[in-house]
Each structure stands twice: as C-alpha cells, then as structure tokens.
Tab-separated table of C-alpha atoms and ligand atoms in Angstrom:
chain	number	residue	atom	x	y	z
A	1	UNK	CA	230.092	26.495	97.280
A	2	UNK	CA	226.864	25.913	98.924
A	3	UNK	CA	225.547	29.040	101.000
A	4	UNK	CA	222.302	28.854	103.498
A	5	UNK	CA	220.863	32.044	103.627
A	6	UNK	CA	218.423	33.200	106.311
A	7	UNK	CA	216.333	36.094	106.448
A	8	UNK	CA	214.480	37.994	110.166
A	9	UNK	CA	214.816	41.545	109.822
A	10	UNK	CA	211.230	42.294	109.338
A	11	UNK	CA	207.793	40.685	109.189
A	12	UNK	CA	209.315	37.743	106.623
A	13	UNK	CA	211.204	35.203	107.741
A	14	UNK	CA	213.054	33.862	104.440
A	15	UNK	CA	215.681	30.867	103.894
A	16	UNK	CA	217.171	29.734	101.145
A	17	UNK	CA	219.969	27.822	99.425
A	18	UNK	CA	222.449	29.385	97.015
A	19	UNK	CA	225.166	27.393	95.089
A	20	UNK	CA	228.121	29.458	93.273
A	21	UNK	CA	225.908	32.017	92.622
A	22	UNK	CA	222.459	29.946	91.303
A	23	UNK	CA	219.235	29.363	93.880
A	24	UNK	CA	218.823	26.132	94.575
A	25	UNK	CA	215.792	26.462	96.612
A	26	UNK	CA	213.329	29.285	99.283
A	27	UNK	CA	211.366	28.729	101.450
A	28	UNK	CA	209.363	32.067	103.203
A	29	UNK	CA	206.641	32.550	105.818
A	30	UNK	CA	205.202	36.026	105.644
A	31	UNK	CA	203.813	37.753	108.798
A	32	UNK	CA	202.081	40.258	106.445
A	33	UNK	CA	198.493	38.809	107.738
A	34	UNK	CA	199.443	39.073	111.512
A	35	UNK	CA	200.225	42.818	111.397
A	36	UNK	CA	197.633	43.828	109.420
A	37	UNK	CA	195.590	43.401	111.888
A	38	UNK	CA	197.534	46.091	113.783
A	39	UNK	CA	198.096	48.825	110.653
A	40	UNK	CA	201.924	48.088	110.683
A	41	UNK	CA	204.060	45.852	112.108
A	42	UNK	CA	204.615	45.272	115.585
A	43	UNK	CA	207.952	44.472	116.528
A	44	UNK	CA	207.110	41.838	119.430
A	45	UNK	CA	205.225	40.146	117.501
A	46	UNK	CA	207.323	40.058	114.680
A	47	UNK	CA	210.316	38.145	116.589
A	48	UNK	CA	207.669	35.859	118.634
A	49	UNK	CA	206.718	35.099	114.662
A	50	UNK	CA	210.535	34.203	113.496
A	51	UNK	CA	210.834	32.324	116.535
A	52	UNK	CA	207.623	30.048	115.473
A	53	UNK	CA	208.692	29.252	111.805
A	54	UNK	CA	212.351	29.553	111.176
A	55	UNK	CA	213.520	26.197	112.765
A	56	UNK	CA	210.048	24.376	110.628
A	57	UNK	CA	211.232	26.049	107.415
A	58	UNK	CA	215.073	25.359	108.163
A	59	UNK	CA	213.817	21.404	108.148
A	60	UNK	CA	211.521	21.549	105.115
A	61	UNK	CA	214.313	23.498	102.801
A	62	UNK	CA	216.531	20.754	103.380
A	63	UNK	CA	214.572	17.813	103.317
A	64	UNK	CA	213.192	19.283	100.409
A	65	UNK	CA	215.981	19.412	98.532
A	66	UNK	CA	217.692	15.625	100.378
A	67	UNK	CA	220.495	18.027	101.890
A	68	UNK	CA	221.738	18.324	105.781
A	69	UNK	CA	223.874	20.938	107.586
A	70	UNK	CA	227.417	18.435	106.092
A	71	UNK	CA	226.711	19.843	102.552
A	72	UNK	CA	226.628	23.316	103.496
A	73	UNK	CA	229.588	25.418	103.204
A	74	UNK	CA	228.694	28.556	104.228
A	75	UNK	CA	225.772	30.098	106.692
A	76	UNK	CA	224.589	33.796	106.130
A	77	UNK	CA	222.350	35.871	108.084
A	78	UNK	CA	220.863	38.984	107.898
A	79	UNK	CA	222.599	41.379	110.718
A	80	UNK	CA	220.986	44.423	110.120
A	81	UNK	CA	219.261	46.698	109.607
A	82	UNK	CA	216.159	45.884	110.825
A	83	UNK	CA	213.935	44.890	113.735
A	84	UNK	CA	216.288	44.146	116.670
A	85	UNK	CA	213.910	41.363	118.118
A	86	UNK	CA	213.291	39.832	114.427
A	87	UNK	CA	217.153	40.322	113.742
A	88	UNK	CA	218.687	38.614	117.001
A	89	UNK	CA	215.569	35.414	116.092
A	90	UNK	CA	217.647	34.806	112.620
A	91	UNK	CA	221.244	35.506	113.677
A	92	UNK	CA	220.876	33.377	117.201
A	93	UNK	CA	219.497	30.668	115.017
A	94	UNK	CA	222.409	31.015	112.575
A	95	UNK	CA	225.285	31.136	114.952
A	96	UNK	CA	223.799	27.775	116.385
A	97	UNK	CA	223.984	26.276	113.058
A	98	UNK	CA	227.399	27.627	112.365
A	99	UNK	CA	228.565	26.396	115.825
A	100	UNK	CA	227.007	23.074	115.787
A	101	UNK	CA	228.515	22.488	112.287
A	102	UNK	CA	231.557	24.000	112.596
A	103	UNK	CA	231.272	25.979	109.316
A	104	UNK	CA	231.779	29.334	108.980
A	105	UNK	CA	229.590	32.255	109.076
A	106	UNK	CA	228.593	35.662	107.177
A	107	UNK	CA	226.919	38.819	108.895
A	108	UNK	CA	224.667	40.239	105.814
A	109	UNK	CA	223.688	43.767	105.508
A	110	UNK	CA	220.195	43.349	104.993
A	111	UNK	CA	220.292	46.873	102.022
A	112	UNK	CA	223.464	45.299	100.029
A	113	UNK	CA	221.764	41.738	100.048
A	114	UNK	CA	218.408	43.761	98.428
A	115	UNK	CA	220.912	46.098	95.751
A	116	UNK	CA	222.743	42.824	94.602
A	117	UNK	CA	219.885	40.542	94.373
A	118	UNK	CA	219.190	41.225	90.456
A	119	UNK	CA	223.029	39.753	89.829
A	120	UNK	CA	221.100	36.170	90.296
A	121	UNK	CA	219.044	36.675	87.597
A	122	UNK	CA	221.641	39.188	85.590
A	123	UNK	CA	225.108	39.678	85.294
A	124	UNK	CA	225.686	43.434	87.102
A	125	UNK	CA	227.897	45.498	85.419
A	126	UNK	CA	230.877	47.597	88.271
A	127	UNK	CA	230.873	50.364	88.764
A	128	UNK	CA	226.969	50.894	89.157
A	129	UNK	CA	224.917	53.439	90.821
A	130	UNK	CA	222.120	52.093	92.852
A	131	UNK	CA	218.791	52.987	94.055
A	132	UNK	CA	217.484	51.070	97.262
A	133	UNK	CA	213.743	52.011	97.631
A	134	UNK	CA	211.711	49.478	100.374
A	135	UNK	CA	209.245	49.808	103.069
A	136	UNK	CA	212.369	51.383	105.583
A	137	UNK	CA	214.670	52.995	103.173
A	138	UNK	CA	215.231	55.055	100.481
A	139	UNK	CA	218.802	55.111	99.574
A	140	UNK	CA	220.842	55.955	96.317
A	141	UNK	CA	224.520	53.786	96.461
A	142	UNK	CA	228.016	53.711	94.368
A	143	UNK	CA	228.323	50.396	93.865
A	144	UNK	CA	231.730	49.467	92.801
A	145	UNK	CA	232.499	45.933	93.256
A	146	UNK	CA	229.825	43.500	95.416
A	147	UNK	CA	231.485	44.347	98.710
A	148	UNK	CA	232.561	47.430	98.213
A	149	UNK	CA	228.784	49.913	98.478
A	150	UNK	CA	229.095	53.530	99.458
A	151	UNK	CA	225.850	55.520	100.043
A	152	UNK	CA	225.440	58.187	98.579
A	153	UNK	CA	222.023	59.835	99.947
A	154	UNK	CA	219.273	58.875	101.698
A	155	UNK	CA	215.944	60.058	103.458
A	156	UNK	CA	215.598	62.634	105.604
A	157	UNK	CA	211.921	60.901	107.014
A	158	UNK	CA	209.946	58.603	105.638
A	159	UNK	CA	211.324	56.074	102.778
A	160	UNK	CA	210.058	55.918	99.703
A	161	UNK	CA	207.670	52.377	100.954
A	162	UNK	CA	206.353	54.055	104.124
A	163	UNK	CA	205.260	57.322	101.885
A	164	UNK	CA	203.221	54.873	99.609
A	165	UNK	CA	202.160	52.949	102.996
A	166	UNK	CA	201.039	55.571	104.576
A	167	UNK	CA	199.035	57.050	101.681
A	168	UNK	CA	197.412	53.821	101.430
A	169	UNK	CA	196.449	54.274	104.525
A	170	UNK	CA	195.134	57.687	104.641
A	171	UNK	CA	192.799	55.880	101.879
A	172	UNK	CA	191.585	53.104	104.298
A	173	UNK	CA	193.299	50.695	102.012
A	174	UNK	CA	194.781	47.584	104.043
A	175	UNK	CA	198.656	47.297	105.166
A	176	UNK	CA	201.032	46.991	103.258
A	177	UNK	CA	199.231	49.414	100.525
A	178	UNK	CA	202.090	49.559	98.178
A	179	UNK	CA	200.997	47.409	96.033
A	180	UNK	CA	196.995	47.971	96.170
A	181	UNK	CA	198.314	52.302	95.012
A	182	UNK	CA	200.308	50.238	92.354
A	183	UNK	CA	197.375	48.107	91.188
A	184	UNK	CA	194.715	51.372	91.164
A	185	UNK	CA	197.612	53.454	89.452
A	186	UNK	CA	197.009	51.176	86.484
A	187	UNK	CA	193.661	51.650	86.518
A	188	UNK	CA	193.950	56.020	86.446
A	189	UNK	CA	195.761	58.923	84.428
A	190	UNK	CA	198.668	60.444	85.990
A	191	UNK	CA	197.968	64.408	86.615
A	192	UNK	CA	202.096	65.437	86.867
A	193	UNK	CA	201.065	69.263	88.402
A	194	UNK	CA	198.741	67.495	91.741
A	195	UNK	CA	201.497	67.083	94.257
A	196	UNK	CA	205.042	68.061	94.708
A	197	UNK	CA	208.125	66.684	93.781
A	198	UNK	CA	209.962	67.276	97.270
A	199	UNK	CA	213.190	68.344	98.530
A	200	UNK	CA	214.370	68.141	94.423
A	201	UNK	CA	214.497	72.023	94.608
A	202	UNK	CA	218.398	71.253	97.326
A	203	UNK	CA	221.253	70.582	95.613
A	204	UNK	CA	221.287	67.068	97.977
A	205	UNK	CA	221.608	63.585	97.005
A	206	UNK	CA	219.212	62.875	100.227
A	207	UNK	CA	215.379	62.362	100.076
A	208	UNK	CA	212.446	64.180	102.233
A	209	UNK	CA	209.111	62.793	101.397
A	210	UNK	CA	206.726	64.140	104.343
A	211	UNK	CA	205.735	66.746	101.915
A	212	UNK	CA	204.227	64.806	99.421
A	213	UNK	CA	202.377	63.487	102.491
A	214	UNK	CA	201.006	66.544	103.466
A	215	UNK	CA	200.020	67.070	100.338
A	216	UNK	CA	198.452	64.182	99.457
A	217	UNK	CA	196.766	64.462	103.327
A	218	UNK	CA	195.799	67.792	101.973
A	219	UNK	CA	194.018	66.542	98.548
A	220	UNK	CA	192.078	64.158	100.410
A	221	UNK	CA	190.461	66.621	102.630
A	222	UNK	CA	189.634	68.776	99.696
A	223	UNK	CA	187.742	64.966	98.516
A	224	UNK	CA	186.302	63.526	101.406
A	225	UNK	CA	184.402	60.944	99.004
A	226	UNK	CA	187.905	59.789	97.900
A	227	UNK	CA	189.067	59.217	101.488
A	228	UNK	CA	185.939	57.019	102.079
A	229	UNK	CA	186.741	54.490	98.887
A	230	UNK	CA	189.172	52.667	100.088
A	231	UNK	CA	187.059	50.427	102.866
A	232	UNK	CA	184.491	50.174	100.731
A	233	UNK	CA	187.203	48.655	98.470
A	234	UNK	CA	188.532	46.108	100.860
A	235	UNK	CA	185.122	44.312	100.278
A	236	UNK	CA	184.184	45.154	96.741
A	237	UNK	CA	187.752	44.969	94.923
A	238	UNK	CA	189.491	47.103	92.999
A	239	UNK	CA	187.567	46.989	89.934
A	240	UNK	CA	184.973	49.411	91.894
A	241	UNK	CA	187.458	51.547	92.199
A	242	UNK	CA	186.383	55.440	91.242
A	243	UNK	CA	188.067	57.046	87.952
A	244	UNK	CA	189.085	59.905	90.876
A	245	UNK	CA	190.738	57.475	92.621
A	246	UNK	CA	192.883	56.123	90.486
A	247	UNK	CA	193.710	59.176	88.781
A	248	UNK	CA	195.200	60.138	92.719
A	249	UNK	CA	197.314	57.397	93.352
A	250	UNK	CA	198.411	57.580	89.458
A	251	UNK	CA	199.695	61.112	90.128
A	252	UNK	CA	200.928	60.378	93.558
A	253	UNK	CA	203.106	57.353	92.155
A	254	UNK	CA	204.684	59.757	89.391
A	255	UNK	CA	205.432	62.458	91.851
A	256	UNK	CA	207.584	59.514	93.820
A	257	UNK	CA	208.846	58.186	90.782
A	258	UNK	CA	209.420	61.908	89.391
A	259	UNK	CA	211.403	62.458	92.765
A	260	UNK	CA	213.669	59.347	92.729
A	261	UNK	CA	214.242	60.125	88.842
A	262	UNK	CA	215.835	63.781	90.068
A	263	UNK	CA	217.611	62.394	92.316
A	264	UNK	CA	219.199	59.818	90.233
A	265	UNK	CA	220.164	62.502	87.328
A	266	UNK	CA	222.224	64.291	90.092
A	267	UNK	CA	224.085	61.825	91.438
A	268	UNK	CA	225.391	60.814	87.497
A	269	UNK	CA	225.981	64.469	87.201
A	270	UNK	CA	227.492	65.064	90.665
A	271	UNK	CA	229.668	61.710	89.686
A	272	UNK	CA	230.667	62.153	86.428
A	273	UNK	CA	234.185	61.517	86.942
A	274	UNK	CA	232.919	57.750	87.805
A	275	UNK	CA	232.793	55.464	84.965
A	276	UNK	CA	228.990	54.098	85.238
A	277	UNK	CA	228.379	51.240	83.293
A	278	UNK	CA	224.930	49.740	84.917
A	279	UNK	CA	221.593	51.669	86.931
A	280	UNK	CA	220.555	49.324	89.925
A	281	UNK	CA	216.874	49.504	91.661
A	282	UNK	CA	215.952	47.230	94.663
A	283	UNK	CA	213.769	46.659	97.602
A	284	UNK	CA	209.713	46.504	97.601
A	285	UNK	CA	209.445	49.547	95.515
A	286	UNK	CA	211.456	48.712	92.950
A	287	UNK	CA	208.643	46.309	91.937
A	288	UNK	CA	206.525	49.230	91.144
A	289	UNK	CA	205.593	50.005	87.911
A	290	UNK	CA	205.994	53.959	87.496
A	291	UNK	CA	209.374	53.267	89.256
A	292	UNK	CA	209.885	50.410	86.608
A	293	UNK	CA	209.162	52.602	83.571
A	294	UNK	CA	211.066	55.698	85.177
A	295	UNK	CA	214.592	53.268	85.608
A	296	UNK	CA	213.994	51.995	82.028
A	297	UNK	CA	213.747	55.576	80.656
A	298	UNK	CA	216.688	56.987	83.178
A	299	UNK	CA	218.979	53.990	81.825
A	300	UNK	CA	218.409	54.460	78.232
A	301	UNK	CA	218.875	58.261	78.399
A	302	UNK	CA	222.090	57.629	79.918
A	303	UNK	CA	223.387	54.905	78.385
A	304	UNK	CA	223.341	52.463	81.007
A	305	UNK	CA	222.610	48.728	81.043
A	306	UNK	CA	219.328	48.496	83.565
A	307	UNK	CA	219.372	45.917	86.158
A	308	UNK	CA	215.734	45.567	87.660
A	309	UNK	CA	215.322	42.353	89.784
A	310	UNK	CA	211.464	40.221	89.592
A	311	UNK	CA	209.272	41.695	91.436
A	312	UNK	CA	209.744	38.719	93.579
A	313	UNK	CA	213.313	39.406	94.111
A	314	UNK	CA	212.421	42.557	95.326
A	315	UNK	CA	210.454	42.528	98.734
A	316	UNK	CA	212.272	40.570	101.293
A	317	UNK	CA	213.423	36.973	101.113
A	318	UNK	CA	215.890	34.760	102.324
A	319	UNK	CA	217.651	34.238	98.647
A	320	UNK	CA	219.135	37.553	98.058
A	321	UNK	CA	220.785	36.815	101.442
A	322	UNK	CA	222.233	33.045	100.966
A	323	UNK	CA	223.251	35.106	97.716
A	324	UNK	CA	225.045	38.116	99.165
A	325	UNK	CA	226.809	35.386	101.615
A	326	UNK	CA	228.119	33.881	98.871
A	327	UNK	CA	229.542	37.144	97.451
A	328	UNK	CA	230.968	37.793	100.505
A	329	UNK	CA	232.989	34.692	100.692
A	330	UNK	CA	234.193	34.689	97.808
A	331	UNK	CA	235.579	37.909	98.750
A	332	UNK	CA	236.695	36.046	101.760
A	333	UNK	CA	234.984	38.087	104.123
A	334	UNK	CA	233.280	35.665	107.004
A	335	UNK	CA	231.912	36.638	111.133
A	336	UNK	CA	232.822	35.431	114.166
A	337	UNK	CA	230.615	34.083	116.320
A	338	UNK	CA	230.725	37.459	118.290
A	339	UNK	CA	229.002	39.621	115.677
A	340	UNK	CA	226.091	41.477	116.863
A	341	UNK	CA	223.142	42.159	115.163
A	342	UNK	CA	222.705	45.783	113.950
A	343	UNK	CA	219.294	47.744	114.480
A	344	UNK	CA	217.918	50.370	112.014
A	345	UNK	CA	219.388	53.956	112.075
A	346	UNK	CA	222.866	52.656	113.504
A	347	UNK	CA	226.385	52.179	111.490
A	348	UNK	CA	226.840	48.455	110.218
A	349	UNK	CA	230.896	47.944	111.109
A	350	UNK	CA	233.548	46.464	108.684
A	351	UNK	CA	233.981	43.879	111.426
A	352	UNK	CA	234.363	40.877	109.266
A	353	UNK	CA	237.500	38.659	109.620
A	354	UNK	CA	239.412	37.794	105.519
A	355	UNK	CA	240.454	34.544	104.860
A	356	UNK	CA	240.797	33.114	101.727
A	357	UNK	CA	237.542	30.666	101.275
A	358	UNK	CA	239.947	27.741	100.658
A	359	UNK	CA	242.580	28.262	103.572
B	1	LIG	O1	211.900	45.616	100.631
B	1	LIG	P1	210.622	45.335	101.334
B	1	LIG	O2	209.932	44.024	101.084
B	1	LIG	O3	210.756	45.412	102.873
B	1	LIG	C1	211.586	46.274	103.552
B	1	LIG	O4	212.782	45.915	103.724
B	1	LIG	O5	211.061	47.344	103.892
B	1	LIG	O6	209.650	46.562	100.953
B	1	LIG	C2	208.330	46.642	101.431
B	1	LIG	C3	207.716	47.927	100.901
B	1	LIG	C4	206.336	48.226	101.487
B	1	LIG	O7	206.313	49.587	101.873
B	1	LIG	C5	205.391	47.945	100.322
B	1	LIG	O8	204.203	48.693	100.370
B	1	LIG	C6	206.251	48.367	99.160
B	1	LIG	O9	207.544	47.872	99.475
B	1	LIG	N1	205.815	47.805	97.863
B	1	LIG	C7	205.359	48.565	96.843
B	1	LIG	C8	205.038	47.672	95.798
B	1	LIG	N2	205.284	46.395	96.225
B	1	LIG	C9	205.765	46.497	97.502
B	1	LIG	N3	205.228	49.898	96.739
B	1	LIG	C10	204.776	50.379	95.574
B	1	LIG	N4	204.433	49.597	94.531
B	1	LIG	C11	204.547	48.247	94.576
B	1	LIG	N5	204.214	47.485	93.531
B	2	LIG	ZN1	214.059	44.676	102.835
C-alpha cells in the first residue's frame, strides 16, 4: 500500500511517500529562514508559504521517484493541531488530490504522527508510554496500539520547545534556539542546584514550565555579560562561546530534562497496573541530547526497550505523516471529504469512517 503523506501545520511544509510501512521518498521546504526574521513564526505568512511550495514539491516527489497520483493508494494529511491557515493550505490541497483521484483519504493528528514516527526506523513495542516534547507541546501518552493514544498529561503553559525557545531568546540567540542551547550545552558543565525543576513538587502528570523561565530570566539579570553573548555569537560562532555560558544552558537543559524525567517515573508508578513494554520520545526535543541521555537512563532503570527516533525524524516532516496514514488504514480508519482541519488547543474528533482497506 502506497501512502502520500503531506505535512502544513507549522513553518515546514513536508511530503512524502510511504509503502507498507518503509519511506520511499521526502521532500521538505522549511520556512525556518522567513520567520526568523520576525523572532517566531507568523501565522500569515506561514500559510502564504505552504501555498508557494506544496504543489512544486508535490511534482518533484513524484517525478522523482517516476510515480503519478494512479499508484497511490492512500492520501494523508495533517488535520491538526497546528496553524489553522498552514493546516487548511495542506488539507485543501489533499482533499483535491483525493477528489481528483478518487482515492481515499486520512485526517492525521499531527502529535500521534510525531509519537509513532520511530516505528519506521524500529519495531515499537504496545503497550508504550510516550513522551511528546516539540516546539507547541509537551505531552506524556499511553500508547496502546497505533490508533489507540490516550494522553495522559500535558502543559499547563509553555511546552517543553517554546521554554528552550524562549531562553534562547532571552540570550539574543536566533529563532528557533533549541538547537544552538543544545549545541553550547555540549560545550559547558551542568550545575543541577541553578534553576528549578517545576511543578514536580504536584502529584500531576501535567507540566508548568514558566518557572524555569523566570528563573532563568532571573539568572540573566544577575549576569548581564551573559545576556549580551548571544549576538555577539550570531557573528562569531559558537566556539566563542563563554565557559559561563555554556555552563547556563548546560544546567538549564538538565533542569528540563530533570523535569520530563519526574514526570515520566510517575506516570509508570501511577500506571503500574499497565503492562509497559517500550518508553517513546518524539517531536523537536526529543532530538536533544540531555533529553536523549535522560530516556536512555529512564528505560534501562525500568526495564523498557527505548524507542528514540533520528533526530531527523523528530522535528516536523511530511514522512511520519504518509507513515501514520498508513497505520491508520490498515486499521481501516479513512476521512471524508468533509473533515475539517483542527487548530491548536481544540479536541481532535474520532470522526473517521472504518472500512476494511480492501472492501
Ligand atoms: O516538533 P517540532 O519540529 O515542531 C513542532 O511541532 O513544534 O519541534 C520544534 C521545537 C523547537 O522549539 C526547537 O527549538 C526544538 O524543537 N528543538 C530542540 C532541539 N532541536 C529542535 N530543542 C532542544 N534541543 C534540540 N537539539
Ligand atoms: Zn511537530
């Protein structure tokens, strides 16, 4: 079975082809230089952006690979959450192809797509508890089967992305910082007493991480020289970076990772009854390394097999949705052309229609 897989929900617009569960081919067009420009991502601009590329990269992923719309059997699209501009770019697009074609079509929730996306490189072993940590969310799932994902907790504020985002930011580092705090973290020594672990001290599956914020707000005032670096950075490069520096954004990575761990260790404990056989981690933060090195520890304390995706699998791309389409037919679950696309902070609905992929 031969799913097309298109990602808008942000500021990447991703396609890709996915047969019976193996990437054929991606192609992606990252906005990440437009919005930069801005500190964050502007959500006209985004769509306009989708809009621009995603009929060019339809045509090169399939003359790339000598393939037309006949030899697809299945078109997926991210529904949400997301972006409502960027969103309703990918899933008009979609429904066009599916109506044009007459093949059938799958709504993808955008956070499921991210949690499943290491089962293309990995087999995943059910039941699984999974950790979603990207630029928007920051959510821990049961994951029992691949369509069947409850959440568990999630944050109160900011996700676990935006808190390293923002810190970047306070730093004058450019946007998306995740990975520039990532990159000066391996450069620095991790104090574990400079900031807080927050919101660990409720008995609550659910994440608040505005006070490490604060905190880390309140450091930098205390080290005005620090808060100056990070433009001077932009032009000289990392390696310039002070040992002060790095030392911060060492510690403030742990604290996150020291947060996510806590949070993790209750939900096996709170769940106990549930037979766990595999730890999950997904989305942009997933790819960072004190996260990495926390869910390799976490798994091997509790005896769980680790599933990491690449850090490529883990920002956003259109492969981890072609894949999750294929997952869901298989499960039989397909849209109707009526589905509507689903923005961030609302409830995705069970609004598929089941019908055996073969009928
Ligand atoms: O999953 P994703 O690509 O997009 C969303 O759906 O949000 O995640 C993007 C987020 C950004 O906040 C980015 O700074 C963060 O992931 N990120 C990282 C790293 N790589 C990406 N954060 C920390 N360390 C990294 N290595
Ligand atoms: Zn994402």
């Amino acid at each position: 079975m031969l799913c097309l897989g298109i990602e808008s929900s942000c500021d990447e617009t991703g396609l890709a082809l996915v047969r019976d569960g193996v990437c054929v081919d991606s192609v992606l067009a990252s906005q990440a230089d437009v919005h930069a420009l801005f500190g964050g991502v502007v959500p006209e601009l985004a769509s306009r952006e989708h809009y621009r590329f995603v009929g060019a990269l339809y045509d090169a992923l399939m003359q790339k690979n000598g393939l037309t719309l006949d030899d697809v059997d299945v078109i997926a699209v991210t529904r949400g959450p997301g972006l409502l501009g960027a969103l309703l770019v990918g899933v008009a697009f979609a429904k066009g192809l599916a109506l044009g074609g007459g093949k059938p079509l799958a709504g993808v929730n955008h956070l499921h797509a991210h949690l499943l996306a290491a089962g293309l490189e990995q087999p995943i072993e059910y039941p699984a508890l999974g950790l979603l940590v990207s630029g928007g969310h920051t959510h821990i799932y049961r994951v029992d089967d691949p369509v069947s994902l409850t959440q568990l907790g999630r944050t109160l504020d900011d996700a676990a992305g935006e808190a390293c985002d923002k810190f970047a930011k306070m730093l004058g580092l450019p946007y998306p910082g995740g990975m520039l705090l990532d990159m000066l973290n391996q450069r620095g020594a991790a104090d574990p007493h400079l900031f807080p672990r927050p919101y660990t001290y409720v008995d609550s599956l659910d994440f608040s991480f505005s006070g490490l914020k604060t905190a880390a707000s309140q450091w930098l005032d205390r080290h005005p020289d620090i808060r100056k670096e990070g433009h001077a950075i932009r032009d000289k490069g990392i390696e310039h970076a002070s040992e002060a520096l790095c030392n911060g954004c060492a510690s403030y990575l742990l604290a996150l990772a020291d947060t996510l761990r806590i949070k993790l260790n209750l939900a096996l404990d709170r769940y106990a009854a549930v037979p766990f056989r595999s730890l999950l981690a997904a989305g942009g933060v997933a790819a960072n390394s004190r996260v990495r090195a926390m869910m390799r520890d976490l798994a091997e304390q509790r005896g769980l097999k680790l599933v990491l995706p690449s850090p490529k699998l883990c920002t956003d791309n259109g492969v981890m949705i072609a894949h999750m389409g294929w997952l869901m037919a298989n499960a039989g679950r397909f849209h109707s052309q009526g589905f509507s696309s689903i923005p961030r902070g609302q409830l995705i609905p069970d609004d598929f229609y089941q019908k055996g992929y073969a009928d």
